[in-house]
mmCIF file of C-alpha atoms in Angstrom:
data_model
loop_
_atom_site.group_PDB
_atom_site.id
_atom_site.type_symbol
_atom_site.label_atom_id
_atom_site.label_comp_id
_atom_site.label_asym_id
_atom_site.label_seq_id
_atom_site.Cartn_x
_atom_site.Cartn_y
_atom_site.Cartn_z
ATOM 1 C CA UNK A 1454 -24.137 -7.907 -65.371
ATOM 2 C CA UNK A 1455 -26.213 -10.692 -65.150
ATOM 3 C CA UNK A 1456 -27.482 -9.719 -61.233
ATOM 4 C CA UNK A 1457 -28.140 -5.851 -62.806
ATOM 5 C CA UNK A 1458 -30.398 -6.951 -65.762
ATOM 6 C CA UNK A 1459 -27.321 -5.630 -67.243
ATOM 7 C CA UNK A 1460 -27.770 -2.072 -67.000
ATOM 8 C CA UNK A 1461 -24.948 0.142 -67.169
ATOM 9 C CA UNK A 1462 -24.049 2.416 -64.261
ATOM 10 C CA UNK A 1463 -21.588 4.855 -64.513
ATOM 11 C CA UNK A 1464 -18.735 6.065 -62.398
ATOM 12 C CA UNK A 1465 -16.482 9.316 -62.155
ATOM 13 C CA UNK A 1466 -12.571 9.153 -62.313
ATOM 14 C CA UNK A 1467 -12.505 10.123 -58.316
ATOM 15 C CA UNK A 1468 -14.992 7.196 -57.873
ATOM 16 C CA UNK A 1469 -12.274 4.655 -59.641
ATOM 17 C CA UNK A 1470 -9.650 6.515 -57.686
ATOM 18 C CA UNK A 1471 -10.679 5.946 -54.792
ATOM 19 C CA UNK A 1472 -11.758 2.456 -55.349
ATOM 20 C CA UNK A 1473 -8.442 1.819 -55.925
ATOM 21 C CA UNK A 1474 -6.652 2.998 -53.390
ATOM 22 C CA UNK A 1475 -8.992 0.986 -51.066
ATOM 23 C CA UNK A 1476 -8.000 -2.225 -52.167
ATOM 24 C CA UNK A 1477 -4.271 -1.114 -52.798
ATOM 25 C CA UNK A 1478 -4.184 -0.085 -49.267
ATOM 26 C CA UNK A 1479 -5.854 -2.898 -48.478
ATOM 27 C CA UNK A 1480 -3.291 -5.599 -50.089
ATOM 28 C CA UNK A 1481 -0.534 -3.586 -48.196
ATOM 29 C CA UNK A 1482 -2.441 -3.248 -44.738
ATOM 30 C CA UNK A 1483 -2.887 -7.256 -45.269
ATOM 31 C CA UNK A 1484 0.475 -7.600 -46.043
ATOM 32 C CA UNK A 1485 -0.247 -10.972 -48.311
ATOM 33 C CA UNK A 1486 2.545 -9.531 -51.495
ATOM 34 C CA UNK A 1487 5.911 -9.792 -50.628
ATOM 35 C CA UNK A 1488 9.159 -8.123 -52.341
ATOM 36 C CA UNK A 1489 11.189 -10.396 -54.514
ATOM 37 C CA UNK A 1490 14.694 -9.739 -55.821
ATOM 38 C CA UNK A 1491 15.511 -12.589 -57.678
ATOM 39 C CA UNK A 1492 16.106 -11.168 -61.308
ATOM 40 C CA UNK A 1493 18.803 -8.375 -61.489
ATOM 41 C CA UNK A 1494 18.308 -5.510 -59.414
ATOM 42 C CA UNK A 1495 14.972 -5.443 -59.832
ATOM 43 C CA UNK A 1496 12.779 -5.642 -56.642
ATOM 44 C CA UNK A 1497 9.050 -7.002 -57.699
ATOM 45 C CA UNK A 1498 5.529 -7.385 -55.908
ATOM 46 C CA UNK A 1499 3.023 -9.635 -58.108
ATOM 47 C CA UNK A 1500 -0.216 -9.323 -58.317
ATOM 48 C CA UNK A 1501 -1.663 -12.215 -60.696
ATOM 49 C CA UNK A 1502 -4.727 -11.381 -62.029
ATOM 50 C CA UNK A 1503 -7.104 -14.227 -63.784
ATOM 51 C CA UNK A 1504 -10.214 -13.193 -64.943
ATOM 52 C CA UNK A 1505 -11.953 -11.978 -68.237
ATOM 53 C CA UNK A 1506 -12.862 -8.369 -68.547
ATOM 54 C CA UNK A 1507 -14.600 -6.472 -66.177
ATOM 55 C CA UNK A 1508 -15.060 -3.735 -63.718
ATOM 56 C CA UNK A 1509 -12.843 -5.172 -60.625
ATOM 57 C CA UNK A 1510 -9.713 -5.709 -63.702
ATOM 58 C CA UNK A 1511 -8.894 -2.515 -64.107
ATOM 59 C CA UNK A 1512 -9.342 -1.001 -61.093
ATOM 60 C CA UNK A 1513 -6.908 -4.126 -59.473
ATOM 61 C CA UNK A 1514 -4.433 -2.640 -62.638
ATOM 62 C CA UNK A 1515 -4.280 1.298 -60.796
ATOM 63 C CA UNK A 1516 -4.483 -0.143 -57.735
ATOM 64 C CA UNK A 1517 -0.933 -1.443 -58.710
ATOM 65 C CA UNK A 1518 0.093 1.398 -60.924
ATOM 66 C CA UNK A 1519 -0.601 3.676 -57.519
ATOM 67 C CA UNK A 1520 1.042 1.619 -55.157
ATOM 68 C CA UNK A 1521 3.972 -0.243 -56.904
ATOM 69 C CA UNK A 1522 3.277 -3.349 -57.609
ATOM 70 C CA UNK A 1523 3.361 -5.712 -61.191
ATOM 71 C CA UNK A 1524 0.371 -7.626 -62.650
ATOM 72 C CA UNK A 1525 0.739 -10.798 -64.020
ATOM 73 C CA UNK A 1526 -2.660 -11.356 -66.312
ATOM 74 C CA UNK A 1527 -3.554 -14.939 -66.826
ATOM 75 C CA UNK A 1528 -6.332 -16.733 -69.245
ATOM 76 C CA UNK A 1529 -7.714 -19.435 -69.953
ATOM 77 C CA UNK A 1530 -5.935 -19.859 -73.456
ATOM 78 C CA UNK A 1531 -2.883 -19.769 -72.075
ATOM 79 C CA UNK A 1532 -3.538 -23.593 -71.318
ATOM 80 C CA UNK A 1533 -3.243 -25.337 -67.699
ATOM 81 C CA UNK A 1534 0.061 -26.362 -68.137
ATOM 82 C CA UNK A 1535 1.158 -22.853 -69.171
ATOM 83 C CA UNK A 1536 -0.895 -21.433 -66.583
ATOM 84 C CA UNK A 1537 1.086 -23.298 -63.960
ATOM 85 C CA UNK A 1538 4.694 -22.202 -65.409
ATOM 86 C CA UNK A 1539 3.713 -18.610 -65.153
ATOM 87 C CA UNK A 1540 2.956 -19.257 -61.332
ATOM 88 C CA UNK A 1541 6.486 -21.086 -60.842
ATOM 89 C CA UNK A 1542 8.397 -19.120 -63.127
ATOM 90 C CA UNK A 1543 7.307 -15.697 -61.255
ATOM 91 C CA UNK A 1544 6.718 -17.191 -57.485
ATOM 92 C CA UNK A 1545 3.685 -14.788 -57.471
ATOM 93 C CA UNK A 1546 2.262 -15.459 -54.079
ATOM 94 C CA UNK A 1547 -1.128 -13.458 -54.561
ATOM 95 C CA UNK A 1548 -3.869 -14.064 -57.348
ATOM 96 C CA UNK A 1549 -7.314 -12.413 -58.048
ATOM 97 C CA UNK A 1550 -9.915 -14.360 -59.623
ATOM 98 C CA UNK A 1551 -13.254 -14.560 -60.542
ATOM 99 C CA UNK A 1552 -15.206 -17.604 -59.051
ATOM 100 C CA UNK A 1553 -15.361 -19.236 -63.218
ATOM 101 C CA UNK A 1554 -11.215 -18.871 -63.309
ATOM 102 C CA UNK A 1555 -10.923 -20.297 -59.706
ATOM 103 C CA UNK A 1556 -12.262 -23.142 -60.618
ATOM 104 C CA UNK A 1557 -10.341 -23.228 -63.346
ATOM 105 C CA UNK A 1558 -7.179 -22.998 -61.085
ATOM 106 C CA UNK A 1559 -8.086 -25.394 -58.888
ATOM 107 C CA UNK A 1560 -8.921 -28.008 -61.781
ATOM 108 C CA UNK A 1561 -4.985 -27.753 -62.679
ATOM 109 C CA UNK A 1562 -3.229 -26.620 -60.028
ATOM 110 C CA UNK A 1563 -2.206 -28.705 -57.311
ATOM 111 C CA UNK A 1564 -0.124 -26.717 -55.103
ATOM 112 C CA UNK A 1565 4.063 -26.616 -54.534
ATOM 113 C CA UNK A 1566 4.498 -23.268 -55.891
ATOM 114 C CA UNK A 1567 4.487 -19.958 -54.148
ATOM 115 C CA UNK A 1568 0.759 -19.207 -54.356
ATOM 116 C CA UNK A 1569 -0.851 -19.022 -50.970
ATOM 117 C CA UNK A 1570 -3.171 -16.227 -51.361
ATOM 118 C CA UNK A 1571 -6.495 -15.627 -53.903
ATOM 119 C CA UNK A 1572 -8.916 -12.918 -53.923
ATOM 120 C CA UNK A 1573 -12.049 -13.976 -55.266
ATOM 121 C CA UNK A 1574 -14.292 -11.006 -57.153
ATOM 122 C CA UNK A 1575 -17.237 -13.477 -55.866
ATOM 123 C CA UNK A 1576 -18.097 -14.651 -52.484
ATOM 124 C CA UNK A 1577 -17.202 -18.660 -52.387
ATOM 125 C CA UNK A 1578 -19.777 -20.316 -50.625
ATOM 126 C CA UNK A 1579 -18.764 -24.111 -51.142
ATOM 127 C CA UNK A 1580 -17.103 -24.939 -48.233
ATOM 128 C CA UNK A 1581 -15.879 -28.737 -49.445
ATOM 129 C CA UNK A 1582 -14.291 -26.236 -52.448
ATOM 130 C CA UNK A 1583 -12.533 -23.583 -49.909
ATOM 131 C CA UNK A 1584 -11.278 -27.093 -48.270
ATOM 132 C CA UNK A 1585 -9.745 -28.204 -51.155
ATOM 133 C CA UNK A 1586 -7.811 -25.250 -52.035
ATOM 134 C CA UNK A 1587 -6.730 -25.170 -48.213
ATOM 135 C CA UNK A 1588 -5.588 -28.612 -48.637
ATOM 136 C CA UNK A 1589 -2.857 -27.398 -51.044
ATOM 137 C CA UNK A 1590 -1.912 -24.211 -49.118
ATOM 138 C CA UNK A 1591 -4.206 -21.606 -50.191
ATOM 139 C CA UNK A 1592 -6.194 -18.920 -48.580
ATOM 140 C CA UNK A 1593 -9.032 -17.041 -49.868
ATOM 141 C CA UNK A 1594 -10.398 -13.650 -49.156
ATOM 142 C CA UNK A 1595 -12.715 -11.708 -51.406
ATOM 143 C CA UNK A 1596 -12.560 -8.618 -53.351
ATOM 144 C CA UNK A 1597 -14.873 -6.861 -51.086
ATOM 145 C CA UNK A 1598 -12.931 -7.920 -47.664
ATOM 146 C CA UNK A 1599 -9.578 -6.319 -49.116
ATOM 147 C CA UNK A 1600 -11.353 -3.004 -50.195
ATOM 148 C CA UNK A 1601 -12.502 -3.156 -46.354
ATOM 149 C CA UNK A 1602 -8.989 -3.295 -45.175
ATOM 150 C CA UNK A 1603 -8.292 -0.635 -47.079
ATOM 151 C CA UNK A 1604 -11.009 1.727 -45.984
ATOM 152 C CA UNK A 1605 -9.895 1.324 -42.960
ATOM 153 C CA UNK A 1606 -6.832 2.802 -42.995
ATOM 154 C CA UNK A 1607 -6.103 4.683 -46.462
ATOM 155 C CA UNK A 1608 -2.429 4.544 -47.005
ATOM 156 C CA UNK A 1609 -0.465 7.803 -49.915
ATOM 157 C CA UNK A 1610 0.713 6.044 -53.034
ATOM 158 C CA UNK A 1611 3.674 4.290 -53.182
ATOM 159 C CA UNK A 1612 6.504 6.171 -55.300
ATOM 160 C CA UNK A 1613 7.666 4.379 -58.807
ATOM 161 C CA UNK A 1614 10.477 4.935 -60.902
ATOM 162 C CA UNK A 1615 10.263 4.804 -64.907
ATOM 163 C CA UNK A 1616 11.530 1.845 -65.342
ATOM 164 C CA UNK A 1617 9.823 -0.316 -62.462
ATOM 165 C CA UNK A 1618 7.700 -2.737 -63.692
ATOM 166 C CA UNK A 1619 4.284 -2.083 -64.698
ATOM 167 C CA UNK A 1620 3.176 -5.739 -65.686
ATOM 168 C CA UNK A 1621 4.724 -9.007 -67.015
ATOM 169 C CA UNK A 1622 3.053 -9.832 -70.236
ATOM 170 C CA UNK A 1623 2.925 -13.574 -70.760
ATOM 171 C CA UNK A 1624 2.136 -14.239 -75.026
ATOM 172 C CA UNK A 1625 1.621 -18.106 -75.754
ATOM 173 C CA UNK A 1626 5.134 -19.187 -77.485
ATOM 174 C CA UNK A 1627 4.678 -21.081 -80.757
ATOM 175 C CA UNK A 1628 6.675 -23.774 -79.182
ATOM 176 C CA UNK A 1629 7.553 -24.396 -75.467
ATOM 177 C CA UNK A 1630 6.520 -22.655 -72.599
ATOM 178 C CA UNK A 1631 4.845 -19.205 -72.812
ATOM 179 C CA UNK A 1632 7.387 -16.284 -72.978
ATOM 180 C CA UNK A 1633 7.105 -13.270 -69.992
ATOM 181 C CA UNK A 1634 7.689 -9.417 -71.772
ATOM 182 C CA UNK A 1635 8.576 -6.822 -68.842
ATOM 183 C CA UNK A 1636 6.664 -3.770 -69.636
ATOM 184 C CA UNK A 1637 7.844 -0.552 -67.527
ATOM 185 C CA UNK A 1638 5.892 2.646 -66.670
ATOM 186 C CA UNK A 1639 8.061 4.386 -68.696
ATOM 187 C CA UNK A 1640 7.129 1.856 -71.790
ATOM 188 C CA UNK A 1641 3.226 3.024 -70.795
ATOM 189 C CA UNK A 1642 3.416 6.428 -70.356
ATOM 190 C CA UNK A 1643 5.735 6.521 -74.251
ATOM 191 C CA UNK A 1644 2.591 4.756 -75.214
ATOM 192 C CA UNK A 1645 0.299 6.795 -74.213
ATOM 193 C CA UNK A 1646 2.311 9.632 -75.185
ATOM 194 C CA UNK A 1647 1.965 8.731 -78.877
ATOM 195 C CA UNK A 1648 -1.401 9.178 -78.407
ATOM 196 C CA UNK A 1649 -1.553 12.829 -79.137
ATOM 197 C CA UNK A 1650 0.370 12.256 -82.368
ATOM 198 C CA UNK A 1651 -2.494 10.260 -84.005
ATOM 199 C CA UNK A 1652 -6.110 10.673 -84.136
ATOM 200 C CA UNK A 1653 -7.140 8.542 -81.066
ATOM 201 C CA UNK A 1654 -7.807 11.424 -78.303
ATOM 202 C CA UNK A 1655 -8.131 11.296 -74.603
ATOM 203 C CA UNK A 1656 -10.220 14.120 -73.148
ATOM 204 C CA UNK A 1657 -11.424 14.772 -69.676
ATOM 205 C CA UNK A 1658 -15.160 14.695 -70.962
ATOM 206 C CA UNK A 1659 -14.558 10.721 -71.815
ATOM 207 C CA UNK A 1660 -16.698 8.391 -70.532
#
């Protein structure tokens, strides 16, 4: 981290925990995801998340293992045309982004589909910018107002089911339009699971 002199600081599991069920509770005390049941019986809450790795990633992903909803990763190889069928295709309505993939986004992106929401790890402080994504419908809030929210008023995990959704995993297609895979918590856990039979090991004392 660029602001740290890129030292590394360390955090315990309860630390992570807890991080992320303050902005989990915070994206259902905001109410900004809604339920969708348009494919089978299946009742979804997307989270799109566009951003290369780092801290606020995966503690956005248990935020939504803990409180039911599916992540939609996006990057920037996907391409901006690909980028923008994901959006349509899954009517996400809610995106986190780092201020480098916002504007990204708002390069290709010019509004009509269900987006109306982005968190931003980064505080945006170009106003004419915030305009323009208001122009096309779009609100922004930032990482550290949702954990706020959240704070605030703590709310217990949300229940899942094996085969609820974990995360729609959108692979470039060789030709056409990028193809979603449905990954359940069931299909995590089996992976993890396997773990035990190889010689990768998970132990408490990880860091």
């Amino acid at each position: 981290d660029p602001e740290r002199n890129r030292e590394y600081f360390s955090k315990t599991y309860s630390q992570v925990y807890l991080e992320a069920q303050e902005f989990g509770s915070g994206l259902m005390n905001m109410n900004i995801i809604p339920e969708l049941r348009e494919y089978k019986d299946f009742n979804l809450r997307f989270l799109g998340i566009f951003s290369k790795n780092r801290e606020e990633w995966w503690i956005a992903d248990i935020a939504c293992a803990l409180y039911g909803f599916t992540t939609v990763p996006l990057y920037d190889t996907l391409g901006a045309d690909s980028i923008e069928f994901v959006l349509r295709q899954t009517n996400l309505t809610a995106l986190l982004c780092s201020i480098e993939a916002l504007e990204s986004l708002e390069k290709c992106y010019k509004g009509g589909a269900a987006l109306n929401t982005i968190i931003c790890l980064q505080s945006v402080k170009d106003d004419y910018f915030l305009q323009r994504l208001r122009n096309i419908g779009i609100t922004v809030y930032t990482w550290q107002s949702v954990k706020e929210k959240g704070r605030k008023a703590l709310r217990p995990c949300e229940p899942v089911k094996p085969e609820s959704i974990y995360t729609f995993s959108y692979t470039s297609g060789t030709t056409g339009n990028p193809k979603g895979a449905m990954l359940s918590h069931l299909n995590i856990i089996s992976a993890m699971t396997s773990m035990k039979y190889t010689d990768l090991q998970l132990l408490p004392t990880d860091v």
